[in-house]
Amino acid sequence: MYKLLRRLAGISVFYSFANSIEALSPFLLAIILTRLMMPEDYGIWVLFVSLVAFLRPVVNLTIQDALKMHFYEMDRSRLATFVVSAFYLSLGSALVLGVLAVVFRDSLASAVKFPAAWIIAIVVTAFLYVNLYFILAYNQFAEKRRHFVTLQVVQSLIGFSAITLLVWLGWNWQGVVMGKMVGLFVACLVGIAWIAGDLKLDLRRHDRQQIKELVKFGLCYLPTGLGLVAVPLTDRLIISHILGLGENGLYGVAALFGSALFIAINGFLHAWMPWLFQQLSKPSGNYRSEIFTVSVGFLLLLPVMGVVFYVVAVIAAPFLIGASFSNAFGLIPWAVAGTVSMGYFYHNQAFLHFKKAVLPMSVSSLNCIVMNIVLSYYGALYYGVAGVLAATIAAYTISAVTSGLFIVMDYKLVGSLRRAFAR
């Protein structure tokens, strides 16, 4: 057991480091942007990030999760066909969304409080992101960690450099958007070249039936894919409409420190999920006790990590963030607590993911999204940004309980629980 925990801890640290490369960019940018931009301008950039994140699962229907579900079931030939089919699906979706963005840009701009001339940039950035994350998912499950971390470095380094140059030249938030797209584009080219060489990809080797199946999967799974991104987007839209773009900028700064904790959580999930799927698909004698030990250990460690990250944030925030954003410091504990509750939710979703329990996952995620919208609206009206963050904590916590109940049913644990209580 000790060797297992040490191995998973080592892999978790690696993925935390790899993911922190990309996640570190917003912190480094915050040092620059919060000193060169007003809260309203920074609020536009924060809103752009949320809109792109929301659009990502719509562009590719979260097919990177389908890849994870079926990765160990496919040989190299089927895997190559799957990758090409996934590319055509995301390309087709992006083209349709791009046309809609151009035709309805004024109405969309009014609805989401974003400049109409830059609406198309949201679609382009989302398309680049989905391709990069699909490639990262492939490298994660293929255990090509060197490629995984290199892609993160390329995307972050080039994007950060381009953003810094453009903002310094006076391009404001528009320069941040353009620089981000440059970094993503270069990383995608590198990733596609690697995966094409690894699988000998042929663009003619797509499967129309597979594309149809992916569309069916994606439409049913869409609420799950939106779960991670719809919550921050709806929070920011509610704040922008009710409280203003300046308050949205403060929310974005507080959320940065919550995202730092999510790096560690995501590192664990990246290491744990492939191991969990292999354990559950080829169970050994003591696999239940191993899974139980690792899962419970993570759940107990989460709040401790939250406290540690909060203490670090209190010390670091005054040095990292410009003085005009100092009102965001009091929101940091709410953002960190929201990330802890989100960690519980996505831990539970991993078990349902292995079972391919698409409907329970979607029900849990949809419950989280709807509950967050309702609670955040009233939270913003009566308690401001802190009320919105408190609503997020409640939504993720209740949804974690909901997904936990689905786990009990999917893994037929009711009988085991009854026997345990009877003893």
Short mmCIF file of C-alpha atoms in Angstrom, two decimals:
data_model
loop_
_atom_site.label_atom_id
_atom_site.label_comp_id
_atom_site.label_asym_id
_atom_site.label_seq_id
_atom_site.Cartn_x
_atom_site.Cartn_y
_atom_site.Cartn_z
CA MET A 1 0.00 0.00 0.00
CA TYR A 2 2.85 2.40 0.84
CA LYS A 3 4.42 1.87 -2.61
CA LEU A 4 1.05 2.51 -4.26
CA LEU A 5 0.48 5.75 -2.34
CA ARG A 6 4.02 6.90 -3.07
CA ARG A 7 3.60 6.16 -6.79
CA LEU A 8 0.27 7.99 -7.02
CA ALA A 9 1.66 10.90 -5.01
CA GLY A 10 4.62 11.15 -7.39
CA ILE A 11 2.38 11.14 -10.47
CA SER A 12 0.03 13.65 -8.80
CA VAL A 13 2.94 15.99 -8.12
CA PHE A 14 4.03 15.68 -11.76
CA TYR A 15 0.58 16.56 -13.13
CA SER A 16 0.16 19.33 -10.56
CA PHE A 17 3.45 20.76 -11.79
CA ALA A 18 2.48 20.31 -15.45
CA ASN A 19 -0.93 21.93 -14.96
CA SER A 20 0.56 24.67 -12.82
CA ILE A 21 2.60 25.82 -15.82
CA GLU A 22 -0.56 26.91 -17.61
CA ALA A 23 -2.29 27.99 -14.39
CA LEU A 24 0.72 30.05 -13.34
CA SER A 25 0.27 32.32 -16.36
CA PRO A 26 -2.87 34.04 -14.98
CA PHE A 27 -0.98 34.85 -11.76
CA LEU A 28 2.00 36.24 -13.64
CA LEU A 29 -0.35 38.14 -15.92
CA ALA A 30 -2.28 39.44 -12.90
CA ILE A 31 0.93 41.07 -11.62
CA ILE A 32 1.13 42.99 -14.91
CA LEU A 33 -2.53 43.42 -15.85
CA THR A 34 -3.78 44.61 -12.45
CA ARG A 35 -1.20 47.39 -12.64
CA LEU A 36 -1.75 48.38 -16.29
CA MET A 37 -5.52 47.89 -16.59
CA MET A 38 -8.57 49.21 -14.76
CA PRO A 39 -10.90 46.73 -13.00
CA GLU A 40 -13.50 47.21 -15.78
CA ASP A 41 -10.99 46.25 -18.51
CA TYR A 42 -9.72 43.32 -16.46
CA GLY A 43 -13.36 42.32 -15.98
CA ILE A 44 -13.78 42.06 -19.76
CA TRP A 45 -10.77 39.71 -19.95
CA VAL A 46 -12.14 37.61 -17.06
CA LEU A 47 -15.49 37.43 -18.84
CA PHE A 48 -13.76 36.36 -22.06
CA VAL A 49 -12.04 33.49 -20.23
CA SER A 50 -15.37 32.29 -18.82
CA LEU A 51 -17.15 32.53 -22.17
CA VAL A 52 -14.40 30.51 -23.87
CA ALA A 53 -14.51 27.91 -21.11
CA PHE A 54 -18.29 27.66 -21.44
CA LEU A 55 -18.10 27.23 -25.21
CA ARG A 56 -15.43 24.51 -25.10
CA PRO A 57 -17.78 21.57 -24.33
CA VAL A 58 -20.24 22.92 -26.91
CA VAL A 59 -17.56 22.96 -29.62
CA ASN A 60 -16.38 19.38 -29.16
CA LEU A 61 -19.23 17.95 -27.05
CA THR A 62 -16.66 16.92 -24.38
CA ILE A 63 -15.35 14.07 -26.54
CA GLN A 64 -12.05 14.08 -24.63
CA ASP A 65 -14.09 12.38 -21.89
CA ALA A 66 -15.30 9.80 -24.41
CA LEU A 67 -11.64 9.21 -25.26
CA LYS A 68 -10.86 8.60 -21.57
CA MET A 69 -13.82 6.23 -21.19
CA HIS A 70 -12.80 4.05 -24.14
CA PHE A 71 -9.03 4.56 -24.35
CA TYR A 72 -8.08 1.15 -22.94
CA GLU A 73 -10.66 -0.60 -25.15
CA MET A 74 -9.18 0.56 -28.48
CA ASP A 75 -6.16 -0.65 -30.42
CA ARG A 76 -3.93 1.85 -32.24
CA SER A 77 -5.90 1.66 -35.51
CA ARG A 78 -9.23 2.36 -33.82
CA LEU A 79 -7.60 5.06 -31.72
CA ALA A 80 -6.31 6.81 -34.85
CA THR A 81 -9.77 6.73 -36.43
CA PHE A 82 -11.28 8.06 -33.20
CA VAL A 83 -8.84 11.00 -33.14
CA VAL A 84 -9.57 11.98 -36.76
CA SER A 85 -13.33 11.65 -36.22
CA ALA A 86 -13.07 13.84 -33.11
CA PHE A 87 -11.19 16.50 -35.09
CA TYR A 88 -13.86 16.63 -37.81
CA LEU A 89 -16.58 16.90 -35.16
CA SER A 90 -14.94 19.82 -33.37
CA LEU A 91 -14.12 21.56 -36.67
CA GLY A 92 -17.72 21.25 -37.90
CA SER A 93 -19.12 22.53 -34.59
CA ALA A 94 -16.70 25.47 -34.56
CA LEU A 95 -17.67 26.48 -38.11
CA VAL A 96 -21.39 26.43 -37.27
CA LEU A 97 -20.85 28.40 -34.07
CA GLY A 98 -18.58 30.84 -35.89
CA VAL A 99 -21.29 31.62 -38.46
CA LEU A 100 -23.85 32.10 -35.67
CA ALA A 101 -21.43 34.38 -33.80
CA VAL A 102 -21.00 36.61 -36.86
CA VAL A 103 -24.70 36.76 -37.73
CA PHE A 104 -25.96 37.40 -34.19
CA ARG A 105 -22.94 39.21 -32.76
CA ASP A 106 -24.87 42.32 -31.65
CA SER A 107 -27.55 40.35 -29.78
CA LEU A 108 -24.93 38.08 -28.22
CA ALA A 109 -22.80 41.05 -27.21
CA SER A 110 -25.75 42.63 -25.42
CA ALA A 111 -26.64 39.39 -23.63
CA VAL A 112 -23.13 38.58 -22.35
CA LYS A 113 -21.83 42.14 -21.90
CA PHE A 114 -18.93 41.58 -24.31
CA PRO A 115 -17.83 43.78 -27.27
CA ALA A 116 -19.55 42.65 -30.47
CA ALA A 117 -16.48 43.00 -32.69
CA TRP A 118 -14.64 40.37 -30.62
CA ILE A 119 -17.40 37.76 -30.27
CA ILE A 120 -15.84 35.61 -33.04
CA ALA A 121 -12.58 35.49 -31.03
CA ILE A 122 -14.44 33.51 -28.35
CA VAL A 123 -15.27 30.75 -30.87
CA VAL A 124 -11.75 30.65 -32.32
CA THR A 125 -10.14 30.45 -28.89
CA ALA A 126 -12.58 27.75 -27.77
CA PHE A 127 -11.75 25.68 -30.88
CA LEU A 128 -8.03 25.94 -30.17
CA TYR A 129 -8.58 25.03 -26.53
CA VAL A 130 -10.66 21.90 -27.24
CA ASN A 131 -8.01 20.57 -29.61
CA LEU A 132 -5.25 21.21 -27.09
CA TYR A 133 -7.16 19.56 -24.24
CA PHE A 134 -8.05 16.58 -26.41
CA ILE A 135 -4.34 16.13 -27.21
CA LEU A 136 -3.45 16.51 -23.53
CA ALA A 137 -6.04 13.85 -22.61
CA TYR A 138 -4.51 11.48 -25.15
CA ASN A 139 -1.02 12.04 -23.74
CA GLN A 140 -2.31 11.61 -20.18
CA PHE A 141 -3.83 8.17 -20.82
CA ALA A 142 -1.02 7.13 -23.19
CA GLU A 143 1.35 8.03 -20.29
CA LYS A 144 3.38 10.34 -22.52
CA ARG A 145 4.17 12.73 -19.69
CA ARG A 146 7.05 14.44 -21.46
CA HIS A 147 4.74 15.50 -24.28
CA PHE A 148 2.07 16.55 -21.76
CA VAL A 149 4.35 18.91 -19.88
CA THR A 150 6.05 20.25 -23.02
CA LEU A 151 2.73 21.26 -24.54
CA GLN A 152 1.85 23.12 -21.36
CA VAL A 153 5.19 24.93 -21.44
CA VAL A 154 4.87 25.87 -25.13
CA GLN A 155 1.32 27.17 -24.77
CA SER A 156 2.00 29.13 -21.59
CA LEU A 157 5.39 30.57 -22.51
CA ILE A 158 4.46 31.75 -26.00
CA GLY A 159 1.06 33.02 -24.86
CA PHE A 160 2.51 34.91 -21.91
CA SER A 161 5.24 36.47 -24.04
CA ALA A 162 2.80 37.57 -26.75
CA ILE A 163 0.34 38.97 -24.19
CA THR A 164 3.04 40.92 -22.34
CA LEU A 165 4.33 42.44 -25.58
CA LEU A 166 0.88 43.41 -26.89
CA VAL A 167 -0.29 44.92 -23.59
CA TRP A 168 2.98 46.85 -23.28
CA LEU A 169 2.32 48.21 -26.78
CA GLY A 170 -1.04 49.51 -25.55
CA TRP A 171 -3.45 46.86 -26.86
CA ASN A 172 -5.18 46.54 -23.46
CA TRP A 173 -7.51 43.52 -23.04
CA GLN A 174 -7.56 43.01 -26.82
CA GLY A 175 -3.82 42.27 -26.66
CA VAL A 176 -4.44 39.68 -23.93
CA VAL A 177 -7.00 37.91 -26.15
CA MET A 178 -4.73 37.93 -29.21
CA GLY A 179 -1.71 36.73 -27.26
CA LYS A 180 -3.68 33.85 -25.77
CA MET A 181 -4.76 32.70 -29.22
CA VAL A 182 -1.15 32.77 -30.47
CA GLY A 183 0.04 30.51 -27.63
CA LEU A 184 -2.80 28.03 -28.14
CA PHE A 185 -2.27 27.90 -31.91
CA VAL A 186 1.43 27.06 -31.64
CA ALA A 187 0.83 24.42 -28.94
CA CYS A 188 -1.88 22.79 -31.06
CA LEU A 189 0.44 22.57 -34.06
CA VAL A 190 3.14 20.89 -31.94
CA GLY A 191 0.64 18.51 -30.33
CA ILE A 192 -0.95 17.51 -33.63
CA ALA A 193 2.46 16.82 -35.14
CA TRP A 194 3.32 14.49 -32.24
CA ILE A 195 0.04 12.63 -32.20
CA ALA A 196 0.06 12.30 -36.00
CA GLY A 197 3.49 10.69 -35.87
CA ASP A 198 2.53 8.43 -32.98
CA LEU A 199 -0.70 7.09 -34.51
CA LYS A 200 0.14 7.57 -38.21
CA LEU A 201 -2.97 9.71 -38.64
CA ASP A 202 -4.69 9.87 -42.00
CA LEU A 203 -7.41 12.52 -42.41
CA ARG A 204 -9.29 10.17 -44.74
CA ARG A 205 -9.63 7.56 -41.95
CA HIS A 206 -12.67 8.96 -40.22
CA ASP A 207 -15.78 7.00 -39.34
CA ARG A 208 -19.14 8.68 -40.02
CA GLN A 209 -20.95 6.26 -37.75
CA GLN A 210 -18.45 6.98 -35.00
CA ILE A 211 -19.02 10.71 -35.46
CA LYS A 212 -22.77 10.13 -35.06
CA GLU A 213 -22.15 8.11 -31.90
CA LEU A 214 -19.89 10.86 -30.56
CA VAL A 215 -22.61 13.43 -31.22
CA LYS A 216 -25.18 11.31 -29.35
CA PHE A 217 -22.75 10.83 -26.48
CA GLY A 218 -21.85 14.52 -26.39
CA LEU A 219 -25.43 15.79 -26.37
CA CYS A 220 -26.35 13.49 -23.48
CA TYR A 221 -23.08 14.22 -21.67
CA LEU A 222 -23.16 17.98 -22.34
CA PRO A 223 -24.45 19.01 -18.87
CA THR A 224 -21.48 17.15 -17.36
CA GLY A 225 -19.06 18.92 -19.66
CA LEU A 226 -20.66 22.25 -18.81
CA GLY A 227 -20.54 21.55 -15.07
CA LEU A 228 -17.00 22.81 -14.60
CA VAL A 229 -17.38 25.89 -16.82
CA ALA A 230 -21.04 26.95 -16.59
CA VAL A 231 -20.81 27.76 -12.88
CA PRO A 232 -18.04 30.41 -13.15
CA LEU A 233 -19.60 31.80 -16.34
CA THR A 234 -23.07 32.22 -14.83
CA ASP A 235 -21.47 33.73 -11.73
CA ARG A 236 -19.63 36.30 -13.85
CA LEU A 237 -22.64 37.09 -16.02
CA ILE A 238 -24.79 37.63 -12.92
CA ILE A 239 -22.13 39.82 -11.34
CA SER A 240 -21.63 41.81 -14.58
CA HIS A 241 -25.37 42.47 -15.01
CA ILE A 242 -26.25 43.14 -11.36
CA LEU A 243 -23.03 44.55 -9.86
CA GLY A 244 -20.98 45.71 -12.88
CA LEU A 245 -17.75 44.83 -14.71
CA GLY A 246 -15.60 46.32 -11.95
CA GLU A 247 -17.00 43.83 -9.42
CA ASN A 248 -16.49 41.11 -12.01
CA GLY A 249 -12.82 42.02 -12.09
CA LEU A 250 -12.62 41.64 -8.28
CA TYR A 251 -14.36 38.25 -8.56
CA GLY A 252 -11.80 37.21 -11.18
CA VAL A 253 -8.87 38.10 -8.90
CA ALA A 254 -10.34 36.11 -5.97
CA ALA A 255 -11.06 33.17 -8.29
CA LEU A 256 -7.38 33.10 -9.28
CA PHE A 257 -6.46 31.90 -5.80
CA GLY A 258 -9.18 29.27 -5.87
CA SER A 259 -7.81 28.04 -9.20
CA ALA A 260 -4.38 27.61 -7.56
CA LEU A 261 -5.91 24.99 -5.25
CA PHE A 262 -7.66 23.36 -8.22
CA ILE A 263 -4.24 22.77 -9.79
CA ALA A 264 -3.39 20.39 -6.93
CA ILE A 265 -6.83 18.76 -7.09
CA ASN A 266 -6.57 18.30 -10.84
CA GLY A 267 -3.08 16.84 -10.44
CA PHE A 268 -4.50 14.14 -8.20
CA LEU A 269 -7.37 13.44 -10.61
CA HIS A 270 -4.96 13.17 -13.56
CA ALA A 271 -2.88 10.58 -11.70
CA TRP A 272 -5.75 8.78 -10.02
CA MET A 273 -8.26 8.32 -12.85
CA PRO A 274 -6.13 6.10 -15.17
CA TRP A 275 -5.09 4.02 -12.14
CA LEU A 276 -8.70 3.82 -10.90
CA PHE A 277 -10.01 2.75 -14.32
CA GLN A 278 -7.37 0.02 -14.60
CA GLN A 279 -8.10 -1.21 -11.05
CA LEU A 280 -11.85 -1.37 -11.64
CA SER A 281 -11.56 -2.99 -15.07
CA LYS A 282 -9.07 -5.68 -13.91
CA PRO A 283 -9.77 -6.07 -10.18
CA SER A 284 -7.15 -7.78 -8.03
CA GLY A 285 -7.63 -9.33 -4.59
CA ASN A 286 -7.42 -6.16 -2.48
CA TYR A 287 -8.43 -3.55 -5.04
CA ARG A 288 -11.42 -2.35 -2.98
CA SER A 289 -9.32 -1.55 0.07
CA GLU A 290 -6.72 0.23 -2.09
CA ILE A 291 -9.36 2.38 -3.80
CA PHE A 292 -11.04 3.12 -0.46
CA THR A 293 -7.75 4.16 1.17
CA VAL A 294 -6.73 6.48 -1.67
CA SER A 295 -10.19 8.07 -2.03
CA VAL A 296 -10.81 8.65 1.67
CA GLY A 297 -7.29 10.00 2.09
CA PHE A 298 -7.92 12.53 -0.66
CA LEU A 299 -11.30 13.57 0.76
CA LEU A 300 -9.80 14.14 4.22
CA LEU A 301 -6.82 15.99 2.78
CA LEU A 302 -8.93 18.42 0.72
CA PRO A 303 -9.97 20.82 3.53
CA VAL A 304 -6.40 20.77 4.92
CA MET A 305 -5.13 21.79 1.48
CA GLY A 306 -7.75 24.53 1.42
CA VAL A 307 -6.47 26.01 4.69
CA VAL A 308 -2.85 25.84 3.49
CA PHE A 309 -3.67 27.55 0.19
CA TYR A 310 -5.66 30.24 2.00
CA VAL A 311 -2.75 31.06 4.31
CA VAL A 312 -0.39 31.27 1.33
CA ALA A 313 -2.89 33.47 -0.53
CA VAL A 314 -3.20 35.91 2.39
CA ILE A 315 0.58 36.35 2.40
CA ALA A 316 1.04 36.49 -1.39
CA ALA A 317 -1.98 38.54 -2.50
CA PRO A 318 -0.70 42.02 -1.51
CA PHE A 319 2.51 41.40 -3.49
CA LEU A 320 0.87 39.89 -6.56
CA ILE A 321 -2.19 42.08 -7.02
CA GLY A 322 -2.32 45.79 -7.70
CA ALA A 323 -3.69 48.17 -5.05
CA SER A 324 -6.83 48.98 -7.08
CA PHE A 325 -7.91 45.34 -6.66
CA SER A 326 -7.36 45.18 -2.88
CA ASN A 327 -11.12 44.78 -2.25
CA ALA A 328 -10.81 41.28 -3.71
CA PHE A 329 -8.65 40.02 -0.82
CA GLY A 330 -11.63 39.49 1.50
CA LEU A 331 -13.24 37.25 -1.14
CA ILE A 332 -10.34 34.79 -1.30
CA PRO A 333 -11.54 32.44 1.52
CA TRP A 334 -14.91 32.10 -0.23
CA ALA A 335 -13.17 31.23 -3.52
CA VAL A 336 -10.93 28.62 -1.83
CA ALA A 337 -13.91 27.02 -0.02
CA GLY A 338 -15.76 26.82 -3.34
CA THR A 339 -12.82 24.98 -4.88
CA VAL A 340 -12.78 22.47 -1.99
CA SER A 341 -16.47 21.70 -2.52
CA MET A 342 -15.84 21.39 -6.27
CA GLY A 343 -13.07 18.87 -5.51
CA TYR A 344 -15.54 16.64 -3.65
CA PHE A 345 -17.94 16.79 -6.59
CA TYR A 346 -15.38 15.85 -9.26
CA HIS A 347 -13.94 13.07 -7.12
CA ASN A 348 -17.38 11.45 -7.13
CA GLN A 349 -17.89 12.06 -10.84
CA ALA A 350 -14.77 9.99 -11.61
CA PHE A 351 -16.44 6.80 -10.32
CA LEU A 352 -19.52 7.47 -12.46
CA HIS A 353 -17.20 8.23 -15.38
CA PHE A 354 -15.75 4.71 -15.23
CA LYS A 355 -19.25 3.20 -15.18
CA LYS A 356 -20.08 5.27 -18.26
CA ALA A 357 -23.03 6.51 -16.21
CA VAL A 358 -23.61 9.46 -18.53
CA LEU A 359 -27.16 10.22 -17.38
CA PRO A 360 -26.39 10.29 -13.61
CA MET A 361 -23.33 12.46 -14.30
CA SER A 362 -25.42 14.85 -16.38
CA VAL A 363 -28.22 14.97 -13.80
CA SER A 364 -25.72 15.79 -11.03
CA SER A 365 -24.05 18.49 -13.13
CA LEU A 366 -27.33 20.02 -14.31
CA ASN A 367 -28.51 20.12 -10.71
CA CYS A 368 -25.32 22.01 -9.82
CA ILE A 369 -25.68 24.51 -12.68
CA VAL A 370 -29.36 25.32 -12.06
CA MET A 371 -28.94 25.55 -8.30
CA ASN A 372 -25.94 27.83 -8.71
CA ILE A 373 -27.83 30.18 -11.05
CA VAL A 374 -30.74 30.57 -8.64
CA LEU A 375 -28.64 30.95 -5.50
CA SER A 376 -26.07 33.23 -7.17
CA TYR A 377 -28.75 35.59 -8.42
CA TYR A 378 -30.16 36.15 -4.95
CA GLY A 379 -26.68 36.09 -3.44
CA ALA A 380 -25.60 38.95 -5.72
CA LEU A 381 -28.75 40.95 -4.95
CA TYR A 382 -28.41 40.76 -1.18
CA TYR A 383 -24.75 40.01 -0.40
CA GLY A 384 -22.73 41.09 -3.43
CA VAL A 385 -19.80 39.05 -4.78
CA ALA A 386 -19.41 37.13 -1.49
CA GLY A 387 -23.02 35.96 -1.84
CA VAL A 388 -22.28 34.61 -5.31
CA LEU A 389 -19.24 32.68 -4.07
CA ALA A 390 -21.26 31.29 -1.13
CA ALA A 391 -23.89 30.10 -3.62
CA THR A 392 -21.19 28.21 -5.53
CA ILE A 393 -20.09 26.45 -2.35
CA ALA A 394 -23.66 25.34 -1.65
CA ALA A 395 -24.31 24.20 -5.23
CA TYR A 396 -21.17 22.03 -5.47
CA THR A 397 -21.65 20.56 -1.98
CA ILE A 398 -25.26 19.51 -2.60
CA SER A 399 -24.34 18.13 -6.04
CA ALA A 400 -21.48 16.13 -4.49
CA VAL A 401 -24.04 14.48 -2.21
CA THR A 402 -26.28 13.80 -5.23
CA SER A 403 -23.47 12.16 -7.23
CA GLY A 404 -22.51 10.18 -4.11
CA LEU A 405 -26.00 8.67 -4.03
CA PHE A 406 -25.65 7.69 -7.69
CA ILE A 407 -22.33 5.98 -6.85
CA VAL A 408 -24.06 3.92 -4.15
CA MET A 409 -26.64 2.76 -6.70
CA ASP A 410 -24.25 2.24 -9.64
CA TYR A 411 -21.76 0.20 -7.62
CA LYS A 412 -24.54 -1.72 -5.83
CA LEU A 413 -23.27 -0.59 -2.45
CA VAL A 414 -26.68 -0.55 -0.74
CA GLY A 415 -26.35 -4.17 0.43
CA SER A 416 -22.79 -3.60 1.63
CA LEU A 417 -23.86 -0.54 3.59
CA ARG A 418 -26.73 -2.42 5.21
CA ARG A 419 -24.41 -5.24 6.27
CA ALA A 420 -21.90 -2.71 7.63
CA PHE A 421 -24.56 -0.95 9.72
CA ALA A 422 -25.95 -4.31 10.89
CA ARG A 423 -22.57 -5.16 12.40
#
